[in-house]
Amino acid sequence: MVKTIYPLEGRRIWVAGHRGMVGSALVRRLESENPAAILKVTRSEVDLVDQSATTRWIEREKPDTVFIPAAKVGGIHANATWPADFLYQNLMIAANIIHACHIVGVEKLLFLGSSCIYPKFAEQPIVEDALLTGALEPTNEWYAIAKIAGIKLCQAYRKQHGHDYISAMPTNLYGPGDNYNLETSHVIPALIHKAHNAKLTGASSMEIWGSGTPRREFLHADDCADALVHLMKVYSDPEHVNVGSGDDITIADLARLVMEVVGFEGELVRDSSKPDGTPRKLMSADRIRSLDWTPSIPLGEGLENAYQWFLNHKAEPDT
Ligand code: GFB
């Protein structure tokens, strides 16, 4: 049984990016840890890309503990369309927060990356040591480079200054509070939105991007938040830790599952003008399992939950 080495009770915990899908799941999950405070700041109050504003805020609020889910994120099309935004904003967010936390002496920090940090053709399931062993997937290398820099910042500040800064690499995430915009979203919210539109408009088919053959691993945001809180409490090493479900599925099978959840019975049509991206991205879950953590939300149940959230928030058959 892995022991808690860093209890969260009584700490001032900042969730950077608390309005995002992972940030809001973290805030929900952290309440039961009895922290002294969960600190939050919106982008209109402090833009985390702005170094002096970020440093001033951290100096004033003096958190003990920091989670960094804050990031500019998006699906395959968004990543490929705005490389400068993805590289610049994510580099700045990571560097500004991690350096300011060093200045004020934050006790513990967890930086969040993504499974796209690994080489495009990494051996599957992808172990943590595969980092920097091959070329990245071109559609998201900009985002990946920024996230790799974040891991390296944590390791460098640990090495040079002895800080307990750790990193977690979640797989493709979904859940309540996701971005459901058809152009910029990840695949699950896009498929939910498309299946919903198709059902409401009585369409005979629904389109998916690419060949439908790529395989992806998915994790519900609440499972991810639970894993991050667990790592904060039990993990204290320089190497990053994969956070995944240990299972993957083809995009075509995922689309059929989403159609079932939404209740749309039409045909599936492939748009081969759109990119497939990485052929497969299944991460090894060995390290996090050895730390006594496994996910608890199966994909079918998680999709039902995500569709309910979508229905409660944006049920119009639009774009
Ligand atoms: O989720 P997704 O956009 O990102 O796409 P990645 C996953 C797969 O689903 C790709 C296919 O093969 C897409 O071509 N797909 C099918 C669709 N239909 C759709 C659709 O309607 N919308 C979308 N978005 N995809 C991202 C990276 O890669 O994953 C990020 O770009 C990040 O940097 C994130 O790492 C987790 O899994 O390909």
CSV table of C-alpha atoms and ligand atoms in Angstrom, one decimal:
chain,number,residue,atom,x,y,z
A,1,MET,CA,0.0,0.0,0.0
A,2,VAL,CA,1.5,3.3,-1.1
A,3,LYS,CA,1.7,5.9,1.7
A,4,THR,CA,0.6,9.6,1.7
A,5,ILE,CA,3.8,11.6,1.9
A,6,TYR,CA,2.2,15.0,1.3
A,7,PRO,CA,-1.3,15.4,2.8
A,8,LEU,CA,-3.4,18.2,1.3
A,9,GLU,CA,-5.4,19.0,4.5
A,10,GLY,CA,-4.9,22.5,5.7
A,11,ARG,CA,-2.9,23.6,2.6
A,12,ARG,CA,-3.6,26.6,0.4
A,13,ILE,CA,-4.0,25.0,-3.0
A,14,TRP,CA,-4.0,26.9,-6.3
A,15,VAL,CA,-5.7,25.2,-9.3
A,16,ALA,CA,-4.3,27.2,-12.3
A,17,GLY,CA,-7.0,27.1,-15.0
A,18,HIS,CA,-9.9,26.2,-12.6
A,19,ARG,CA,-12.5,26.9,-15.3
A,20,GLY,CA,-11.3,24.3,-17.7
A,21,MET,CA,-12.5,20.7,-17.9
A,22,VAL,CA,-9.7,19.3,-15.8
A,23,GLY,CA,-9.4,22.4,-13.5
A,24,SER,CA,-13.0,22.3,-12.6
A,25,ALA,CA,-12.9,18.5,-12.0
A,26,LEU,CA,-9.9,19.1,-9.7
A,27,VAL,CA,-11.8,21.8,-7.7
A,28,ARG,CA,-14.7,19.3,-7.2
A,29,ARG,CA,-12.3,16.5,-6.2
A,30,LEU,CA,-10.1,18.7,-3.9
A,31,GLU,CA,-13.1,19.8,-1.6
A,32,SER,CA,-13.0,16.4,0.2
A,33,GLU,CA,-9.3,16.8,1.0
A,34,ASN,CA,-10.1,19.6,3.5
A,35,PRO,CA,-7.6,22.2,2.2
A,36,ALA,CA,-7.3,25.6,4.0
A,37,ALA,CA,-8.3,27.2,0.7
A,38,ILE,CA,-8.7,26.4,-3.0
A,39,LEU,CA,-7.3,29.5,-4.8
A,40,LYS,CA,-8.7,30.5,-8.2
A,41,VAL,CA,-8.1,33.3,-10.6
A,42,THR,CA,-9.8,34.0,-13.9
A,43,ARG,CA,-8.0,34.9,-17.1
A,44,SER,CA,-9.6,38.4,-17.1
A,45,GLU,CA,-8.0,39.0,-13.6
A,46,VAL,CA,-4.6,37.5,-14.4
A,47,ASP,CA,-3.4,36.3,-17.9
A,48,LEU,CA,-1.0,33.5,-17.2
A,49,VAL,CA,0.8,34.2,-20.4
A,50,ASP,CA,1.8,37.6,-18.8
A,51,GLN,CA,4.9,37.0,-16.6
A,52,SER,CA,4.7,40.0,-14.3
A,53,ALA,CA,1.0,39.7,-13.7
A,54,THR,CA,1.4,35.9,-12.9
A,55,THR,CA,4.3,36.5,-10.6
A,56,ARG,CA,2.6,39.3,-8.7
A,57,TRP,CA,-0.5,37.2,-8.1
A,58,ILE,CA,1.4,34.2,-6.9
A,59,GLU,CA,3.6,36.5,-4.6
A,60,ARG,CA,0.4,37.9,-3.1
A,61,GLU,CA,-1.6,34.7,-2.7
A,62,LYS,CA,1.3,32.5,-1.5
A,63,PRO,CA,-0.1,29.0,-2.3
A,64,ASP,CA,1.5,26.0,-0.6
A,65,THR,CA,0.5,23.7,-3.4
A,66,VAL,CA,-0.1,24.2,-7.1
A,67,PHE,CA,-1.8,22.2,-9.8
A,68,ILE,CA,-1.2,23.4,-13.5
A,69,PRO,CA,-4.0,22.1,-15.8
A,70,ALA,CA,-4.0,25.6,-17.3
A,71,ALA,CA,-3.2,25.4,-21.0
A,72,LYS,CA,-4.3,26.3,-24.5
A,73,VAL,CA,-5.8,23.1,-25.7
A,74,GLY,CA,-7.7,21.8,-28.7
A,75,GLY,CA,-8.2,18.9,-31.1
A,76,ILE,CA,-6.2,17.9,-34.1
A,77,HIS,CA,-7.5,20.7,-36.4
A,78,ALA,CA,-6.9,23.5,-33.8
A,79,ASN,CA,-3.4,22.2,-33.1
A,80,ALA,CA,-2.5,22.2,-36.8
A,81,THR,CA,-4.1,25.6,-37.5
A,82,TRP,CA,-2.6,27.7,-34.7
A,83,PRO,CA,0.9,26.4,-34.1
A,84,ALA,CA,2.2,29.7,-32.8
A,85,ASP,CA,-0.5,30.1,-30.3
A,86,PHE,CA,-0.2,26.5,-29.0
A,87,LEU,CA,3.6,26.8,-28.7
A,88,TYR,CA,3.9,30.3,-27.3
A,89,GLN,CA,1.0,30.3,-24.9
A,90,ASN,CA,1.8,26.9,-23.4
A,91,LEU,CA,5.5,27.7,-23.1
A,92,MET,CA,4.7,31.0,-21.3
A,93,ILE,CA,2.1,29.5,-19.0
A,94,ALA,CA,4.5,26.7,-17.9
A,95,ALA,CA,7.6,28.9,-17.5
A,96,ASN,CA,5.7,31.8,-15.8
A,97,ILE,CA,4.0,29.7,-13.2
A,98,ILE,CA,6.9,27.3,-12.4
A,99,HIS,CA,9.4,30.1,-12.1
A,100,ALA,CA,7.1,32.2,-9.9
A,101,CYS,CA,6.4,29.2,-7.7
A,102,HIS,CA,10.2,28.8,-7.2
A,103,ILE,CA,10.5,32.5,-6.2
A,104,VAL,CA,7.8,32.3,-3.5
A,105,GLY,CA,8.9,28.8,-2.4
A,106,VAL,CA,5.8,26.8,-3.3
A,107,GLU,CA,6.2,23.4,-1.5
A,108,LYS,CA,4.8,21.1,-4.2
A,109,LEU,CA,3.6,21.6,-7.7
A,110,LEU,CA,2.1,19.2,-10.3
A,111,PHE,CA,2.4,20.1,-14.0
A,112,LEU,CA,0.0,18.6,-16.5
A,113,GLY,CA,1.1,17.5,-20.0
A,114,SER,CA,-0.4,15.2,-22.6
A,115,SER,CA,0.2,11.9,-24.3
A,116,CYS,CA,1.2,13.7,-27.5
A,117,ILE,CA,4.6,14.4,-26.0
A,118,TYR,CA,5.6,10.9,-27.1
A,119,PRO,CA,7.1,10.1,-30.6
A,120,LYS,CA,4.5,9.5,-33.3
A,121,PHE,CA,5.6,5.9,-33.8
A,122,ALA,CA,6.5,5.0,-30.2
A,123,GLU,CA,6.2,1.4,-29.2
A,124,GLN,CA,2.8,0.6,-27.7
A,125,PRO,CA,1.8,0.7,-24.9
A,126,ILE,CA,4.0,3.8,-24.5
A,127,VAL,CA,6.2,3.8,-21.4
A,128,GLU,CA,7.4,7.0,-19.8
A,129,ASP,CA,11.0,6.4,-21.0
A,130,ALA,CA,9.9,6.7,-24.6
A,131,LEU,CA,10.1,10.5,-24.2
A,132,LEU,CA,12.5,12.1,-26.7
A,133,THR,CA,13.3,8.9,-28.5
A,134,GLY,CA,11.8,9.8,-31.9
A,135,ALA,CA,10.1,12.4,-34.0
A,136,LEU,CA,6.8,13.9,-32.9
A,137,GLU,CA,3.4,13.8,-34.7
A,138,PRO,CA,3.5,16.9,-37.0
A,139,THR,CA,-0.1,18.1,-36.3
A,140,ASN,CA,0.7,18.6,-32.6
A,141,GLU,CA,4.4,19.0,-32.3
A,142,TRP,CA,4.0,22.6,-31.2
A,143,TYR,CA,1.9,21.8,-28.3
A,144,ALA,CA,4.0,18.7,-27.5
A,145,ILE,CA,7.3,20.8,-27.4
A,146,ALA,CA,5.7,23.2,-24.9
A,147,LYS,CA,4.6,20.3,-22.7
A,148,ILE,CA,8.0,18.7,-22.9
A,149,ALA,CA,9.5,22.0,-21.8
A,150,GLY,CA,7.1,22.0,-18.8
A,151,ILE,CA,8.3,18.5,-17.7
A,152,LYS,CA,11.9,19.6,-18.1
A,153,LEU,CA,11.3,22.8,-16.1
A,154,CYS,CA,10.0,20.7,-13.2
A,155,GLN,CA,13.0,18.5,-13.4
A,156,ALA,CA,15.4,21.4,-13.7
A,157,TYR,CA,14.0,23.3,-10.7
A,158,ARG,CA,14.1,20.1,-8.7
A,159,LYS,CA,17.8,19.4,-9.7
A,160,GLN,CA,19.0,23.0,-9.2
A,161,HIS,CA,16.8,24.1,-6.3
A,162,GLY,CA,15.6,20.9,-4.7
A,163,HIS,CA,11.9,21.7,-5.3
A,164,ASP,CA,9.3,18.9,-5.2
A,165,TYR,CA,7.8,19.6,-8.6
A,166,ILE,CA,6.2,16.6,-10.5
A,167,SER,CA,4.5,16.0,-13.8
A,168,ALA,CA,1.6,13.9,-15.0
A,169,MET,CA,0.8,13.0,-18.6
A,170,PRO,CA,-2.9,12.3,-19.1
A,171,THR,CA,-4.2,10.5,-22.1
A,172,ASN,CA,-7.0,12.0,-24.3
A,173,LEU,CA,-9.6,13.4,-21.8
A,174,TYR,CA,-13.3,14.1,-22.0
A,175,GLY,CA,-16.2,14.9,-19.7
A,176,PRO,CA,-18.3,17.8,-18.3
A,177,GLY,CA,-17.1,21.3,-19.3
A,178,ASP,CA,-15.4,20.1,-22.5
A,179,ASN,CA,-15.2,22.2,-25.6
A,180,TYR,CA,-18.0,21.1,-28.0
A,181,ASN,CA,-17.1,23.4,-30.9
A,182,LEU,CA,-17.0,21.2,-34.1
A,183,GLU,CA,-13.9,22.9,-35.5
A,184,THR,CA,-11.7,23.2,-32.4
A,185,SER,CA,-12.7,20.4,-30.1
A,186,HIS,CA,-11.3,16.9,-29.5
A,187,VAL,CA,-12.9,13.9,-31.0
A,188,ILE,CA,-15.4,12.8,-28.2
A,189,PRO,CA,-17.1,16.2,-27.8
A,190,ALA,CA,-17.2,16.6,-31.6
A,191,LEU,CA,-18.8,13.1,-32.1
A,192,ILE,CA,-21.4,13.8,-29.4
A,193,HIS,CA,-22.3,17.1,-31.0
A,194,LYS,CA,-22.5,15.6,-34.5
A,195,ALA,CA,-24.6,12.6,-33.4
A,196,HIS,CA,-26.9,14.9,-31.5
A,197,ASN,CA,-27.3,17.3,-34.5
A,198,ALA,CA,-27.9,14.3,-36.8
A,199,LYS,CA,-30.5,12.9,-34.5
A,200,LEU,CA,-32.4,16.2,-34.1
A,201,THR,CA,-32.3,17.0,-37.9
A,202,GLY,CA,-33.3,13.4,-38.9
A,203,ALA,CA,-30.1,13.0,-41.0
A,204,SER,CA,-29.3,9.6,-42.6
A,205,SER,CA,-25.6,9.8,-41.8
A,206,MET,CA,-22.9,11.3,-39.6
A,207,GLU,CA,-19.4,12.3,-40.7
A,208,ILE,CA,-16.1,11.4,-39.0
A,209,TRP,CA,-12.7,12.9,-39.9
A,210,GLY,CA,-10.0,10.7,-41.4
A,211,SER,CA,-10.1,6.9,-41.9
A,212,GLY,CA,-11.6,5.9,-38.6
A,213,THR,CA,-8.7,3.5,-38.0
A,214,PRO,CA,-6.5,5.5,-35.6
A,215,ARG,CA,-6.7,4.2,-32.0
A,216,ARG,CA,-7.0,6.4,-29.0
A,217,GLU,CA,-7.2,5.9,-25.2
A,218,PHE,CA,-9.7,7.9,-23.3
A,219,LEU,CA,-10.1,8.9,-19.6
A,220,HIS,CA,-13.0,10.8,-18.0
A,221,ALA,CA,-11.9,14.2,-16.4
A,222,ASP,CA,-13.1,13.1,-13.0
A,223,ASP,CA,-10.9,10.0,-13.1
A,224,CYS,CA,-8.0,12.3,-14.2
A,225,ALA,CA,-8.6,14.7,-11.3
A,226,ASP,CA,-8.6,11.8,-8.9
A,227,ALA,CA,-5.3,10.5,-10.3
A,228,LEU,CA,-3.7,14.0,-10.0
A,229,VAL,CA,-4.7,14.4,-6.4
A,230,HIS,CA,-3.4,10.9,-5.7
A,231,LEU,CA,-0.1,11.7,-7.3
A,232,MET,CA,0.2,15.0,-5.4
A,233,LYS,CA,-0.1,13.0,-2.2
A,234,VAL,CA,2.0,10.0,-2.9
A,235,TYR,CA,4.5,10.8,-5.6
A,236,SER,CA,7.8,12.7,-5.4
A,237,ASP,CA,10.2,11.7,-8.2
A,238,PRO,CA,11.6,13.6,-11.2
A,239,GLU,CA,10.1,11.2,-13.8
A,240,HIS,CA,6.7,12.1,-15.2
A,241,VAL,CA,3.8,9.6,-14.8
A,242,ASN,CA,1.3,8.5,-17.4
A,243,VAL,CA,-2.3,8.9,-16.4
A,244,GLY,CA,-4.6,6.6,-18.6
A,245,SER,CA,-7.2,3.9,-18.6
A,246,GLY,CA,-4.9,1.2,-20.1
A,247,ASP,CA,-7.4,0.5,-23.0
A,248,ASP,CA,-7.8,2.0,-26.4
A,249,ILE,CA,-10.5,1.9,-29.2
A,250,THR,CA,-10.6,2.8,-32.9
A,251,ILE,CA,-12.2,6.1,-33.8
A,252,ALA,CA,-14.8,4.2,-35.9
A,253,ASP,CA,-15.8,2.1,-32.9
A,254,LEU,CA,-15.8,5.1,-30.7
A,255,ALA,CA,-18.2,6.8,-33.1
A,256,ARG,CA,-20.6,3.8,-33.1
A,257,LEU,CA,-20.5,3.9,-29.3
A,258,VAL,CA,-21.3,7.6,-29.2
A,259,MET,CA,-24.1,7.1,-31.7
A,260,GLU,CA,-25.6,4.4,-29.4
A,261,VAL,CA,-25.4,6.7,-26.3
A,262,VAL,CA,-27.0,9.6,-28.2
A,263,GLY,CA,-29.6,7.4,-29.9
A,264,PHE,CA,-28.7,8.1,-33.6
A,265,GLU,CA,-29.0,5.1,-35.9
A,266,GLY,CA,-27.7,6.5,-39.2
A,267,GLU,CA,-24.6,5.6,-41.2
A,268,LEU,CA,-21.0,6.5,-40.5
A,269,VAL,CA,-19.3,8.4,-43.3
A,270,ARG,CA,-15.5,9.0,-43.5
A,271,ASP,CA,-14.1,12.4,-44.6
A,272,SER,CA,-10.6,11.3,-45.9
A,273,SER,CA,-9.6,14.9,-46.6
A,274,LYS,CA,-9.1,15.3,-42.8
A,275,PRO,CA,-6.0,14.1,-41.0
A,276,ASP,CA,-5.7,10.9,-38.9
A,277,GLY,CA,-2.9,12.1,-36.7
A,278,THR,CA,-0.9,9.6,-34.7
A,279,PRO,CA,-2.0,6.0,-35.7
A,280,ARG,CA,-2.1,4.8,-32.1
A,281,LYS,CA,-1.6,6.4,-28.7
A,282,LEU,CA,-2.0,3.9,-25.9
A,283,MET,CA,0.1,4.6,-22.8
A,284,SER,CA,1.5,2.1,-20.4
A,285,ALA,CA,-0.3,2.4,-17.0
A,286,ASP,CA,2.3,0.3,-15.1
A,287,ARG,CA,3.8,3.2,-13.2
A,288,ILE,CA,0.6,4.7,-12.0
A,289,ARG,CA,-0.8,1.2,-11.2
A,290,SER,CA,2.3,0.6,-9.1
A,291,LEU,CA,1.3,3.7,-7.1
A,292,ASP,CA,-2.1,2.1,-6.3
A,293,TRP,CA,-4.3,4.1,-8.7
A,294,THR,CA,-6.7,2.8,-11.3
A,295,PRO,CA,-9.6,4.6,-13.0
A,296,SER,CA,-13.2,3.9,-12.0
A,297,ILE,CA,-15.4,5.3,-14.9
A,298,PRO,CA,-15.8,2.9,-17.9
A,299,LEU,CA,-16.0,4.6,-21.3
A,300,GLY,CA,-19.7,3.9,-21.9
A,301,GLU,CA,-20.7,5.4,-18.5
A,302,GLY,CA,-18.4,8.3,-19.1
A,303,LEU,CA,-19.9,9.0,-22.5
A,304,GLU,CA,-23.4,9.0,-21.0
A,305,ASN,CA,-22.3,11.5,-18.4
A,306,ALA,CA,-20.6,13.7,-21.0
A,307,TYR,CA,-23.8,13.6,-23.2
A,308,GLN,CA,-26.0,14.6,-20.2
A,309,TRP,CA,-23.7,17.6,-19.6
A,310,PHE,CA,-24.0,18.5,-23.3
A,311,LEU,CA,-27.8,18.3,-23.2
A,312,ASN,CA,-27.9,20.5,-20.1
A,313,HIS,CA,-25.7,23.1,-21.6
A,314,LYS,CA,-25.9,23.3,-25.4
A,315,ALA,CA,-28.6,21.1,-26.9
A,316,GLU,CA,-29.2,23.3,-30.0
A,317,PRO,CA,-28.7,21.5,-33.3
A,318,ASP,CA,-26.1,24.1,-34.6
A,319,THR,CA,-22.4,24.0,-35.4
B,1,GFB,O1,-9.2,14.2,-30.4
B,1,GFB,P1,-8.4,14.6,-31.7
B,1,GFB,O2,-8.8,15.9,-32.3
B,1,GFB,O3,-6.9,14.7,-31.3
B,1,GFB,O4,-8.6,13.5,-32.8
B,1,GFB,P2,-5.6,13.7,-31.3
B,1,GFB,C1,-8.5,12.1,-32.5
B,1,GFB,C2,-8.8,11.3,-33.8
B,1,GFB,O5,-10.2,11.4,-34.1
B,1,GFB,C3,-8.1,11.8,-35.1
B,1,GFB,C4,-10.4,11.7,-35.4
B,1,GFB,O6,-7.7,10.6,-35.8
B,1,GFB,C5,-9.2,12.5,-35.8
B,1,GFB,O7,-9.0,12.6,-37.2
B,1,GFB,N1,-11.7,12.4,-35.6
B,1,GFB,C6,-12.8,11.8,-36.3
B,1,GFB,C7,-12.0,13.6,-35.2
B,1,GFB,N2,-13.8,12.7,-36.3
B,1,GFB,C8,-13.4,13.8,-35.6
B,1,GFB,C9,-14.0,15.0,-35.4
B,1,GFB,O8,-15.1,15.3,-35.7
B,1,GFB,N3,-13.3,15.9,-34.6
B,1,GFB,C10,-12.0,15.7,-34.2
B,1,GFB,N4,-11.3,16.6,-33.4
B,1,GFB,N5,-11.4,14.5,-34.5
B,1,GFB,C11,-4.8,15.8,-30.0
B,1,GFB,C12,-3.6,16.7,-30.1
B,1,GFB,O9,-4.5,14.8,-30.9
B,1,GFB,O10,-4.9,15.2,-28.7
B,1,GFB,C13,-3.4,17.6,-28.9
B,1,GFB,O11,-3.8,17.5,-31.3
B,1,GFB,C14,-3.6,16.8,-27.6
B,1,GFB,O12,-2.2,18.1,-28.9
B,1,GFB,C15,-4.9,16.0,-27.6
B,1,GFB,O13,-2.5,16.0,-27.4
B,1,GFB,C16,-5.0,15.1,-26.4
B,1,GFB,O14,-5.7,12.6,-30.4
B,1,GFB,O15,-5.2,13.3,-32.7
